[in-house]
Structures are given as structure tokens and as C-alpha cells.
Amino acid sequence: MTLISSWMNGTSTMMDFLEEPLPGVGTYEDFNTIDWVREKSRDRDRHREITSRSKESTWALIHSVSDAFSGWLLMLLIGLLAGSLAGLIDISAHWMTDLKEGVCLAGFWFNHEHCCWKSNTTFTDRDKCPEWKSWSQLILGHGEGAFAYILNYFMYVVWALLFSLLAVLLVKGFAPYACGSGIPEIKTILSGFIIRGYLGKWTLIIKTITLVLAVSSGLSLGKEGPLVHVACCCGNILCHLFTKYRKNEAKRREVLSAAAAAGVSVAFGAPIGGVLFSLEEVSYYFPLKTLWRSFFAALVAAFTLRSINPFGNSRLVLFYVEFHMPWHLLELVPFILLGIFGGLWGAFFIRSNIAWCRRRKTTKLGKYPVLEVFVVTAITALLAFPNEYTRMSTSELISELFNDCGILDSSKLCEYVNDFNSTKGDDLPDRAAGPGVYTAMWQLALALIMKVFITIFTFGMKVPSGLFIPSMAVGAIAGRLLGVAMEQLAYYHHDWAIFSGWCSQGADCITPGLYAMVGAAACLGGVTRMTVSLVVIMFELTGGLEYIVPLMAAAMTSKWVADAIGREGIYDAHIRLNGYPFLEAKEEFSHKTLAMDVMRPRRNDPPLTVITQDSMTVEDVESIINETTYSGYPVVVSRESQRLVGFVLRRDLIISIENARKKQDGIVSTSVIYFTDHSPPLPPSSPSMLKLRSILDLSPFTVTDQTPMEIVVDIFRKLGLRQCLVTHNGKLLGIITKKDVLKHIAQLANQDPDSILFN
């Protein structure tokens, strides 16, 4: 907008250059934190304007109604898109996982299970249908013998390497942000941090493709965490269809919270657990309306996934269980032991993985991500193939471990010494373990050792990698081993005091599958420190409502044990490792420091950089911008008085001055910048003035220098501030940024304050 100036009787009449907002003003630079207070204030102003206009005309009323329902429409679109992509990922991953072992002659696009649907084979031989051929059968004409085994082994490793290398090359070449889980970054973004491109269309496309490849390669990773990232990408992209979400970062983060819930919903088939996960683990701002919209998006996503892939493992109950006997109170002891194991495993994994990731960042290892993926995939494939419990997909393994053995089960885990005299339907009594069970036990023990260590090196590589399913697999294996041990102990020693009264000879007392389920919850809780959302997810995963108490006992125990060793969950640890400015809302600040101890400038530092309200030229302001890297500057009445007027953002200043130079006549380096309502009269020969009051924040948050840091930290957490100005007797003393607060907390915790890289 062009400034209209006229000099009449020695006075100047001037219109504000920014009466109409310029493109870019009010937006944020990459790797900066949003101003939650300003964003919420903008949204309230926008809503008041729409409400007042709705009374003026029918069209304005329709616009008001459409604006109110746009949030629900957006949730519907997110649920549909996230569910559709999850179905595509699930179907593709199942097919490509089975491709490592063979191919379907009836149609190469069928996976093993779908290939055998129309086969006339018996139930026990349902996986050996003639339509499905292993690579040795296809190439050699037979599947028996040492050479056939070696050929199948070779093809398994080759396919695994091909899938993983393709995944890492796509990530490296097209979308570097598509690697990893994505949850630490999403948690940081939801707290108000800006990472341009992290939720963009290229990241979505590459993450969807490479997630299929990474899961199919057989690496010790899951697709559940990355699906949260995929869903948030969907939410961010769809936000651009609606003005109120496109132009407001705080409103967009409400949508991303709902998208995260939809991501967990399609990952586990757990809509309620998805909402609780978003609320408990990732969201920073979660109003009540977001709760209901999140639940709606999660339901739509889950039903969309079910309609696309109704017969796969991603149906609404992922690992359906039907245990025939209730648990006994005395079994809480082994359940708590599983909780202790889960806590110890979680603490061990976090420390080991963070140490490995830090080594990856500080050594030459980080410069060769393709080589790292190649080596880890080769080791994983070579170790996995000989053991049927590591060769199968992790989801299939967990499903088998959760299973309660029935009469028709042909798994080695169910090869007991049969005694069907006391059998009632599918309710089998505790029996002596047969050779198949003992073989399965040592195979599972080897699988446990492998997964415990290989997951440490896998999580954090430059491919999409989730941690939910690998952690659950570790716990499920440990739980099944303990469950079988308890079952055999009860069978051979049913007369012991701990079993007498509830476990008589020939009774079905111990359910090993239940122990696997509790162990899975314990290990997942130990790594992520989830509690309520974890129990609800496990309930929705299995359909086992009556087992909430054992699950809660194990989850709480694992959290307590892991917290006693280290307070951070895996996602918080990776946030700190990457130096993101995340201020944890759950941690208490109990130190007796004051605002003056944290503010800048410190003693012996140069004075605080400020801008005066009516005495600095364009050249002066541009010089300050070029000489400093601050995100914003306090505006004062004068350098002598240091009385605070407001706060102006660096980005807004740069954009406003550049546009004024292009569009406003008479703006030169000597033009005076005014942040006041009224400008003084200027002589006719003076250059035009530049009035920028509209970009000035007239109500910045201030505290006195004697304010306890406990209160300051609470203000930053609850209001989502970027910075807070410090005054003394009304005069500006200094500034405290979010980065300063995080550095202060790190210093008090004996951590490296320079690890906080961004503001």
C-alpha cells in the first residue's frame, strides 16, 4: 500500500504502511518457535469478525456456518486419507515380506495368506498350498535338501538388502525428513516449533514408499510410529484447503494433534487409545473440541483401513485373543516381574540407543548412512533366517505369542503331551510340554537376545523406523517364556502352597499367552513411559477387557523402574539429542533461581539491543538486523529512559522495510521509522517517514527481575511463550527466551546447555 502524505500548514498526515497485512508478516522462519499468544489472539479476532458479519447478510451467515463445520470436514478428510494410505502400506508390506520367501503362481500380487485362500489343503497344512512356491521350488523344482535351503537363504538375504537399500537411497535423495520414527519431531512441532518440509508432500510420498520397503526388509522396526508421521503429513497438507488453518499456526497444531490420534488408530486399530496417546504423549495444546475431533478422525481412519484391508492383520482388533481362564491374584507377582523386566529393558535400550546415535552423529559413521543400513540389514537377515521366530514378520510373531493354544493349533508352541480326557471344548488343561515346546523355547530365547541388541542399532537409521512393535516383541517373547515356565511349574508342582486352592491337577490355570501380552505392554511402557494410553491401546489391540489390571500393574511397574534409572522416555531422549527446544510440561522446576539469573544480557555482556520508537532511521534498523541474529527486538521510548513500548519480530521488520522500499515513494536509508500513533510535523525537504506500528506487539509478556524462575518456567509452559521481557521499576533490563530457559534447566540438571541448538 502506498503511503499518502501531504503537508498542510506544516503538519503531516500519514497512513500506516501496514494497514493491510503484507504477505509474510506474522509468519515464522524455519527452526523457530511460534508465538502461541499472538496466534490465539488472531484467531479470536477472526472469529469475532465472522460472528459480527453473520448478522449482516445470508451469505455471511452461510460463511459463518461453513467456518464452524470446516474443522469436522477436515477431520473427515484426514481420517479418509490416513486410513487409505495405511491400508496401502499394510497390503504392500505383507506382499513384499512374503516375497522374500516365495511367490504365488495364481497371481504374483498375492501374498502367502491370500494365495492359499482357495486351496483345498487341510487346516494343519494351510500354509503349504500348491499355489505358493518357495524360491527353491520355483528355480530347482523341489524344496528339500541342503542346496534348496541355501538357495532360499540366499534369496531371503538378497531381497532384504534390495528393499533396505532402495529405502535409504530414496530417503537420502528425495526426502531426508522421511527417516526415523517421526514422533520426537512431531512432539516438538506440536509444542510450537517450525520445521519446514517435515510434514510436506514429498516427505509424505517418500515416507509412504520407504516405510513399505523398510518393514518388508525384515529389519527390527515397525510401521506404527512412522504411521503417526504419515497421518500428520496428511493433516498438514489438508490444512492448506482451509484458510483458518492455513494462516494460523496454533489452529494447525490442533489439527495435527487429531492427525496423530488418527495415526495411532490406523497403526493399532485403537481409536480411543490413539486419542489418549495424542493427549498423553505428543500434544502440547489439547482443548476439549480437539478431543472430540480427534476421536472422530481416529474412528474414520480405523474404519477406512478396515474397509480397504478387512482380512489383514490391521483389522480393528490387531491381535485378537480369547483366553479361556481368568487370571488369579497370585499371578500379579510374575506380572510385576515382567514389569520390572520391561523397565530395565526400556532404560537399557534408551541409554544404548542414544549412545549409538550420538556416536553416529559425532563420527564418520554418520557420513555413510547407506553403508550402515546395508551392514545392519545383512546382519539381521543372516541371523533371522535360520530361526522361524525371527524370520516371520514381527506382527505375526506377536500374534502367535499372544495365542492361547487350542486343539487345532499346529504351532510348535502348542505341541504339548496331549491328554484330551478332561477337555471341554477348546478349554485345554495344563499339560506337560512336548518336544516342540522345548524347541520353541530355545528358539524364542535366541530370538529375544537377537531382538534386544539388533533393535538398538536399527532405531535411528536413515530409513523409516518405528519402535512400538519391536519393543512389544521383546516383551512378548519374555512373557511367553515366563508363562510356559509358570505353566510347567503349576503342572508338576500343583501341590505347592502358591498353587493349592486355585490350580488343581488337570485344571487350566496358567495362560502363557496372557503373560506374553503383559510382557509386551511392560516393555513398550518401559521404552515410551506410556501408562493409561498404553493400557487402552493393549485392550483395543487384543479385545481383552478383563486383563486391564495385569496390564496396568505391569505398565506402572515398568515406568517406575525405568524412571528410577533415567527420567526420559525414548522420544524425549531423541528430542534432547537433536537439540530441539521442547519444554516438557510434566517435569517440575524446583530450583530457587530468579529471572535476573537467567536473563540476557548477563553481567559484563554488551547492552541489550533495542529499537527506539521514533528516533531510528531505516539504515539504523537495517544495521541492527545485519549485525545480530535475534528473532526480535524490544522497542523502547528512548535509550536513556529504557521505558518499554513493545516488541517487534525480526522477520516482520525485514519484510516491512523491503516492501516499503519497493512500493512506497520516498523511503530511503535516512527515513525515520515510527512505532507511534502520531508522527511529529516534518519539514518539506525531509524524506518520507515509515510507520510500522501495526507490526508492533504492544502487550509483550514481562516479569520483574526478582520473579522466581519457577513462575517464569510455568509461564513459558502454559502460555507457550517465545520470549519474556524483564523489567525493574518499569525499565527494561533484559530478555529471557525459550532457549534460555531450556539451557538453564539443562545446566541445573548437569547436562550440556549448548545441546539446545534452536529457539
PDB file of N, CA, C and O in Angstrom, residues 460-502:
ATOM      1  N   GLY A 460      16.788 -45.332  14.483  1.00  0.00           N
ATOM      2  CA  GLY A 460      17.561 -44.124  14.258  1.00  0.00           C
ATOM      3  C   GLY A 460      18.326 -44.128  12.956  1.00  0.00           C
ATOM      4  O   GLY A 460      18.948 -43.122  12.609  1.00  0.00           O
ATOM      5  N   MET A 461      18.306 -45.246  12.219  1.00  0.00           N
ATOM      6  CA  MET A 461      18.957 -45.264  10.907  1.00  0.00           C
ATOM      7  C   MET A 461      18.161 -44.403   9.924  1.00  0.00           C
ATOM      8  O   MET A 461      17.026 -44.006  10.201  1.00  0.00           O
ATOM      9  N   LYS A 462      18.755 -44.152   8.764  1.00  0.00           N
ATOM     10  CA  LYS A 462      18.141 -43.265   7.776  1.00  0.00           C
ATOM     11  C   LYS A 462      17.090 -43.979   6.931  1.00  0.00           C
ATOM     12  O   LYS A 462      17.036 -43.855   5.710  1.00  0.00           O
ATOM     13  N   VAL A 463      16.237 -44.736   7.589  1.00  0.00           N
ATOM     14  CA  VAL A 463      15.044 -45.324   6.981  1.00  0.00           C
ATOM     15  C   VAL A 463      13.895 -45.138   7.968  1.00  0.00           C
ATOM     16  O   VAL A 463      14.133 -44.947   9.159  1.00  0.00           O
ATOM     17  N   PRO A 464      12.648 -45.166   7.507  1.00  0.00           N
ATOM     18  CA  PRO A 464      11.537 -45.094   8.454  1.00  0.00           C
ATOM     19  C   PRO A 464      11.601 -46.250   9.444  1.00  0.00           C
ATOM     20  O   PRO A 464      11.747 -47.403   9.039  1.00  0.00           O
ATOM     21  N   SER A 465      11.517 -45.933  10.717  1.00  0.00           N
ATOM     22  CA  SER A 465      11.670 -46.997  11.722  1.00  0.00           C
ATOM     23  C   SER A 465      10.840 -46.679  12.959  1.00  0.00           C
ATOM     24  O   SER A 465      11.060 -45.659  13.606  1.00  0.00           O
ATOM     25  N   GLY A 466       9.888 -47.554  13.255  1.00  0.00           N
ATOM     26  CA  GLY A 466       9.094 -47.423  14.455  1.00  0.00           C
ATOM     27  C   GLY A 466       9.611 -48.339  15.545  1.00  0.00           C
ATOM     28  O   GLY A 466      10.339 -49.302  15.288  1.00  0.00           O
ATOM     29  N   LEU A 467       9.227 -48.049  16.775  1.00  0.00           N
ATOM     30  CA  LEU A 467       9.749 -48.791  17.923  1.00  0.00           C
ATOM     31  C   LEU A 467       8.669 -49.557  18.675  1.00  0.00           C
ATOM     32  O   LEU A 467       8.980 -50.390  19.532  1.00  0.00           O
ATOM     33  N   PHE A 468       7.395 -49.299  18.371  1.00  0.00           N
ATOM     34  CA  PHE A 468       6.320 -49.930  19.131  1.00  0.00           C
ATOM     35  C   PHE A 468       6.362 -51.453  19.003  1.00  0.00           C
ATOM     36  O   PHE A 468       6.419 -52.174  20.004  1.00  0.00           O
ATOM     37  N   ILE A 469       6.321 -51.943  17.773  1.00  0.00           N
ATOM     38  CA  ILE A 469       6.239 -53.383  17.549  1.00  0.00           C
ATOM     39  C   ILE A 469       7.513 -54.112  17.982  1.00  0.00           C
ATOM     40  O   ILE A 469       7.423 -55.169  18.634  1.00  0.00           O
ATOM     41  N   PRO A 470       8.738 -53.630  17.687  1.00  0.00           N
ATOM     42  CA  PRO A 470       9.926 -54.316  18.208  1.00  0.00           C
ATOM     43  C   PRO A 470       9.961 -54.394  19.733  1.00  0.00           C
ATOM     44  O   PRO A 470      10.357 -55.424  20.296  1.00  0.00           O
ATOM     45  N   SER A 471       9.538 -53.325  20.417  1.00  0.00           N
ATOM     46  CA  SER A 471       9.505 -53.349  21.885  1.00  0.00           C
ATOM     47  C   SER A 471       8.475 -54.362  22.383  1.00  0.00           C
ATOM     48  O   SER A 471       8.736 -55.102  23.338  1.00  0.00           O
ATOM     49  N   MET A 472       7.311 -54.378  21.741  1.00  0.00           N
ATOM     50  CA  MET A 472       6.289 -55.352  22.125  1.00  0.00           C
ATOM     51  C   MET A 472       6.773 -56.773  21.885  1.00  0.00           C
ATOM     52  O   MET A 472       6.473 -57.686  22.671  1.00  0.00           O
ATOM     53  N   ALA A 473       7.533 -56.978  20.808  1.00  0.00           N
ATOM     54  CA  ALA A 473       8.040 -58.325  20.506  1.00  0.00           C
ATOM     55  C   ALA A 473       8.998 -58.799  21.589  1.00  0.00           C
ATOM     56  O   ALA A 473       8.936 -59.960  22.028  1.00  0.00           O
ATOM     57  N   VAL A 474       9.896 -57.929  22.040  1.00  0.00           N
ATOM     58  CA  VAL A 474      10.825 -58.288  23.119  1.00  0.00           C
ATOM     59  C   VAL A 474      10.054 -58.702  24.364  1.00  0.00           C
ATOM     60  O   VAL A 474      10.332 -59.735  24.990  1.00  0.00           O
ATOM     61  N   GLY A 475       9.051 -57.890  24.742  1.00  0.00           N
ATOM     62  CA  GLY A 475       8.260 -58.204  25.926  1.00  0.00           C
ATOM     63  C   GLY A 475       7.407 -59.444  25.760  1.00  0.00           C
ATOM     64  O   GLY A 475       7.246 -60.235  26.700  1.00  0.00           O
ATOM     65  N   ALA A 476       6.852 -59.635  24.554  1.00  0.00           N
ATOM     66  CA  ALA A 476       6.004 -60.807  24.316  1.00  0.00           C
ATOM     67  C   ALA A 476       6.814 -62.096  24.398  1.00  0.00           C
ATOM     68  O   ALA A 476       6.345 -63.113  24.934  1.00  0.00           O
ATOM     69  N   ILE A 477       8.049 -62.076  23.867  1.00  0.00           N
ATOM     70  CA  ILE A 477       8.896 -63.267  23.951  1.00  0.00           C
ATOM     71  C   ILE A 477       9.233 -63.575  25.408  1.00  0.00           C
ATOM     72  O   ILE A 477       9.109 -64.725  25.865  1.00  0.00           O
ATOM     73  N   ALA A 478       9.663 -62.536  26.144  1.00  0.00           N
ATOM     74  CA  ALA A 478       9.988 -62.744  27.564  1.00  0.00           C
ATOM     75  C   ALA A 478       8.769 -63.225  28.335  1.00  0.00           C
ATOM     76  O   ALA A 478       8.868 -64.119  29.191  1.00  0.00           O
ATOM     77  N   GLY A 479       7.597 -62.651  28.029  1.00  0.00           N
ATOM     78  CA  GLY A 479       6.376 -63.059  28.718  1.00  0.00           C
ATOM     79  C   GLY A 479       5.979 -64.488  28.416  1.00  0.00           C
ATOM     80  O   GLY A 479       5.571 -65.239  29.314  1.00  0.00           O
ATOM     81  N   ARG A 480       6.120 -64.888  27.153  1.00  0.00           N
ATOM     82  CA  ARG A 480       5.765 -66.268  26.794  1.00  0.00           C
ATOM     83  C   ARG A 480       6.707 -67.267  27.460  1.00  0.00           C
ATOM     84  O   ARG A 480       6.280 -68.331  27.931  1.00  0.00           O
ATOM     85  N   LEU A 481       7.991 -66.943  27.508  1.00  0.00           N
ATOM     86  CA  LEU A 481       8.950 -67.821  28.187  1.00  0.00           C
ATOM     87  C   LEU A 481       8.588 -67.974  29.662  1.00  0.00           C
ATOM     88  O   LEU A 481       8.585 -69.088  30.206  1.00  0.00           O
ATOM     89  N   LEU A 482       8.264 -66.855  30.318  1.00  0.00           N
ATOM     90  CA  LEU A 482       7.882 -66.920  31.732  1.00  0.00           C
ATOM     91  C   LEU A 482       6.552 -67.638  31.892  1.00  0.00           C
ATOM     92  O   LEU A 482       6.368 -68.415  32.847  1.00  0.00           O
ATOM     93  N   GLY A 483       5.613 -67.413  30.961  1.00  0.00           N
ATOM     94  CA  GLY A 483       4.308 -68.062  31.048  1.00  0.00           C
ATOM     95  C   GLY A 483       4.397 -69.571  30.941  1.00  0.00           C
ATOM     96  O   GLY A 483       3.751 -70.304  31.699  1.00  0.00           O
ATOM     97  N   VAL A 484       5.208 -70.062  29.991  1.00  0.00           N
ATOM     98  CA  VAL A 484       5.388 -71.515  29.850  1.00  0.00           C
ATOM     99  C   VAL A 484       6.081 -72.083  31.090  1.00  0.00           C
ATOM    100  O   VAL A 484       5.731 -73.169  31.566  1.00  0.00           O
ATOM    101  N   ALA A 485       7.062 -71.349  31.629  1.00  0.00           N
ATOM    102  CA  ALA A 485       7.742 -71.800  32.851  1.00  0.00           C
ATOM    103  C   ALA A 485       6.761 -71.902  34.011  1.00  0.00           C
ATOM    104  O   ALA A 485       6.779 -72.890  34.765  1.00  0.00           O
ATOM    105  N   MET A 486       5.887 -70.900  34.159  1.00  0.00           N
ATOM    106  CA  MET A 486       4.876 -70.940  35.222  1.00  0.00           C
ATOM    107  C   MET A 486       3.887 -72.073  34.987  1.00  0.00           C
ATOM    108  O   MET A 486       3.462 -72.764  35.929  1.00  0.00           O
ATOM    109  N   GLU A 487       3.509 -72.305  33.733  1.00  0.00           N
ATOM    110  CA  GLU A 487       2.572 -73.376  33.394  1.00  0.00           C
ATOM    111  C   GLU A 487       3.139 -74.742  33.772  1.00  0.00           C
ATOM    112  O   GLU A 487       2.447 -75.578  34.383  1.00  0.00           O
ATOM    113  N   GLN A 488       4.405 -74.972  33.443  1.00  0.00           N
ATOM    114  CA  GLN A 488       5.019 -76.264  33.762  1.00  0.00           C
ATOM    115  C   GLN A 488       5.256 -76.411  35.259  1.00  0.00           C
ATOM    116  O   GLN A 488       5.145 -77.518  35.812  1.00  0.00           O
ATOM    117  N   LEU A 489       5.558 -75.297  35.913  1.00  0.00           N
ATOM    118  CA  LEU A 489       5.723 -75.325  37.375  1.00  0.00           C
ATOM    119  C   LEU A 489       4.403 -75.706  38.041  1.00  0.00           C
ATOM    120  O   LEU A 489       4.373 -76.528  38.978  1.00  0.00           O
ATOM    121  N   ALA A 490       3.299 -75.143  37.544  1.00  0.00           N
ATOM    122  CA  ALA A 490       1.986 -75.480  38.106  1.00  0.00           C
ATOM    123  C   ALA A 490       1.596 -76.921  37.785  1.00  0.00           C
ATOM    124  O   ALA A 490       0.947 -77.596  38.608  1.00  0.00           O
ATOM    125  N   TYR A 491       2.000 -77.418  36.627  1.00  0.00           N
ATOM    126  CA  TYR A 491       1.644 -78.798  36.251  1.00  0.00           C
ATOM    127  C   TYR A 491       2.375 -79.822  37.114  1.00  0.00           C
ATOM    128  O   TYR A 491       1.769 -80.778  37.603  1.00  0.00           O
ATOM    129  N   TYR A 492       3.678 -79.614  37.304  1.00  0.00           N
ATOM    130  CA  TYR A 492       4.473 -80.604  38.042  1.00  0.00           C
ATOM    131  C   TYR A 492       4.425 -80.400  39.559  1.00  0.00           C
ATOM    132  O   TYR A 492       4.729 -81.316  40.318  1.00  0.00           O
ATOM    133  N   HIS A 493       4.068 -79.188  39.996  1.00  0.00           N
ATOM    134  CA  HIS A 493       4.078 -78.904  41.436  1.00  0.00           C
ATOM    135  C   HIS A 493       2.767 -78.247  41.853  1.00  0.00           C
ATOM    136  O   HIS A 493       2.763 -77.243  42.557  1.00  0.00           O
ATOM    137  N   HIS A 494       1.661 -78.811  41.408  1.00  0.00           N
ATOM    138  CA  HIS A 494       0.350 -78.226  41.720  1.00  0.00           C
ATOM    139  C   HIS A 494       0.018 -78.301  43.205  1.00  0.00           C
ATOM    140  O   HIS A 494      -0.902 -77.635  43.676  1.00  0.00           O
ATOM    141  N   ASP A 495       0.776 -79.136  43.946  1.00  0.00           N
ATOM    142  CA  ASP A 495       0.524 -79.259  45.371  1.00  0.00           C
ATOM    143  C   ASP A 495       1.281 -78.226  46.198  1.00  0.00           C
ATOM    144  O   ASP A 495       1.157 -78.197  47.423  1.00  0.00           O
ATOM    145  N   TRP A 496       2.073 -77.370  45.569  1.00  0.00           N
ATOM    146  CA  TRP A 496       2.762 -76.316  46.306  1.00  0.00           C
ATOM    147  C   TRP A 496       1.746 -75.315  46.867  1.00  0.00           C
ATOM    148  O   TRP A 496       0.647 -75.152  46.349  1.00  0.00           O
ATOM    149  N   ALA A 497       2.159 -74.624  47.914  1.00  0.00           N
ATOM    150  CA  ALA A 497       1.244 -73.712  48.602  1.00  0.00           C
ATOM    151  C   ALA A 497       0.753 -72.584  47.686  1.00  0.00           C
ATOM    152  O   ALA A 497      -0.408 -72.169  47.777  1.00  0.00           O
ATOM    153  N   ILE A 498       1.625 -72.131  46.788  1.00  0.00           N
ATOM    154  CA  ILE A 498       1.226 -70.997  45.936  1.00  0.00           C
ATOM    155  C   ILE A 498       0.176 -71.406  44.903  1.00  0.00           C
ATOM    156  O   ILE A 498      -0.531 -70.552  44.359  1.00  0.00           O
ATOM    157  N   PHE A 499       0.074 -72.706  44.604  1.00  0.00           N
ATOM    158  CA  PHE A 499      -0.902 -73.177  43.613  1.00  0.00           C
ATOM    159  C   PHE A 499      -2.120 -73.845  44.242  1.00  0.00           C
ATOM    160  O   PHE A 499      -3.152 -73.992  43.583  1.00  0.00           O
ATOM    161  N   SER A 500      -1.992 -74.283  45.471  1.00  0.00           N
ATOM    162  CA  SER A 500      -3.104 -75.009  46.111  1.00  0.00           C
ATOM    163  C   SER A 500      -4.305 -74.080  46.281  1.00  0.00           C
ATOM    164  O   SER A 500      -4.171 -72.918  46.647  1.00  0.00           O
ATOM    165  N   GLY A 501      -5.454 -74.625  46.023  1.00  0.00           N
ATOM    166  CA  GLY A 501      -6.677 -73.852  46.188  1.00  0.00           C
ATOM    167  C   GLY A 501      -7.195 -73.242  44.905  1.00  0.00           C
ATOM    168  O   GLY A 501      -8.385 -72.954  44.793  1.00  0.00           O
ATOM    169  N   TRP A 502      -6.323 -73.026  43.909  1.00  0.00           N
ATOM    170  CA  TRP A 502      -6.806 -72.439  42.656  1.00  0.00           C
ATOM    171  C   TRP A 502      -6.247 -73.150  41.423  1.00  0.00           C
ATOM    172  O   TRP A 502      -6.701 -72.898  40.307  1.00  0.00           O
TER     173      TRP A 502
END
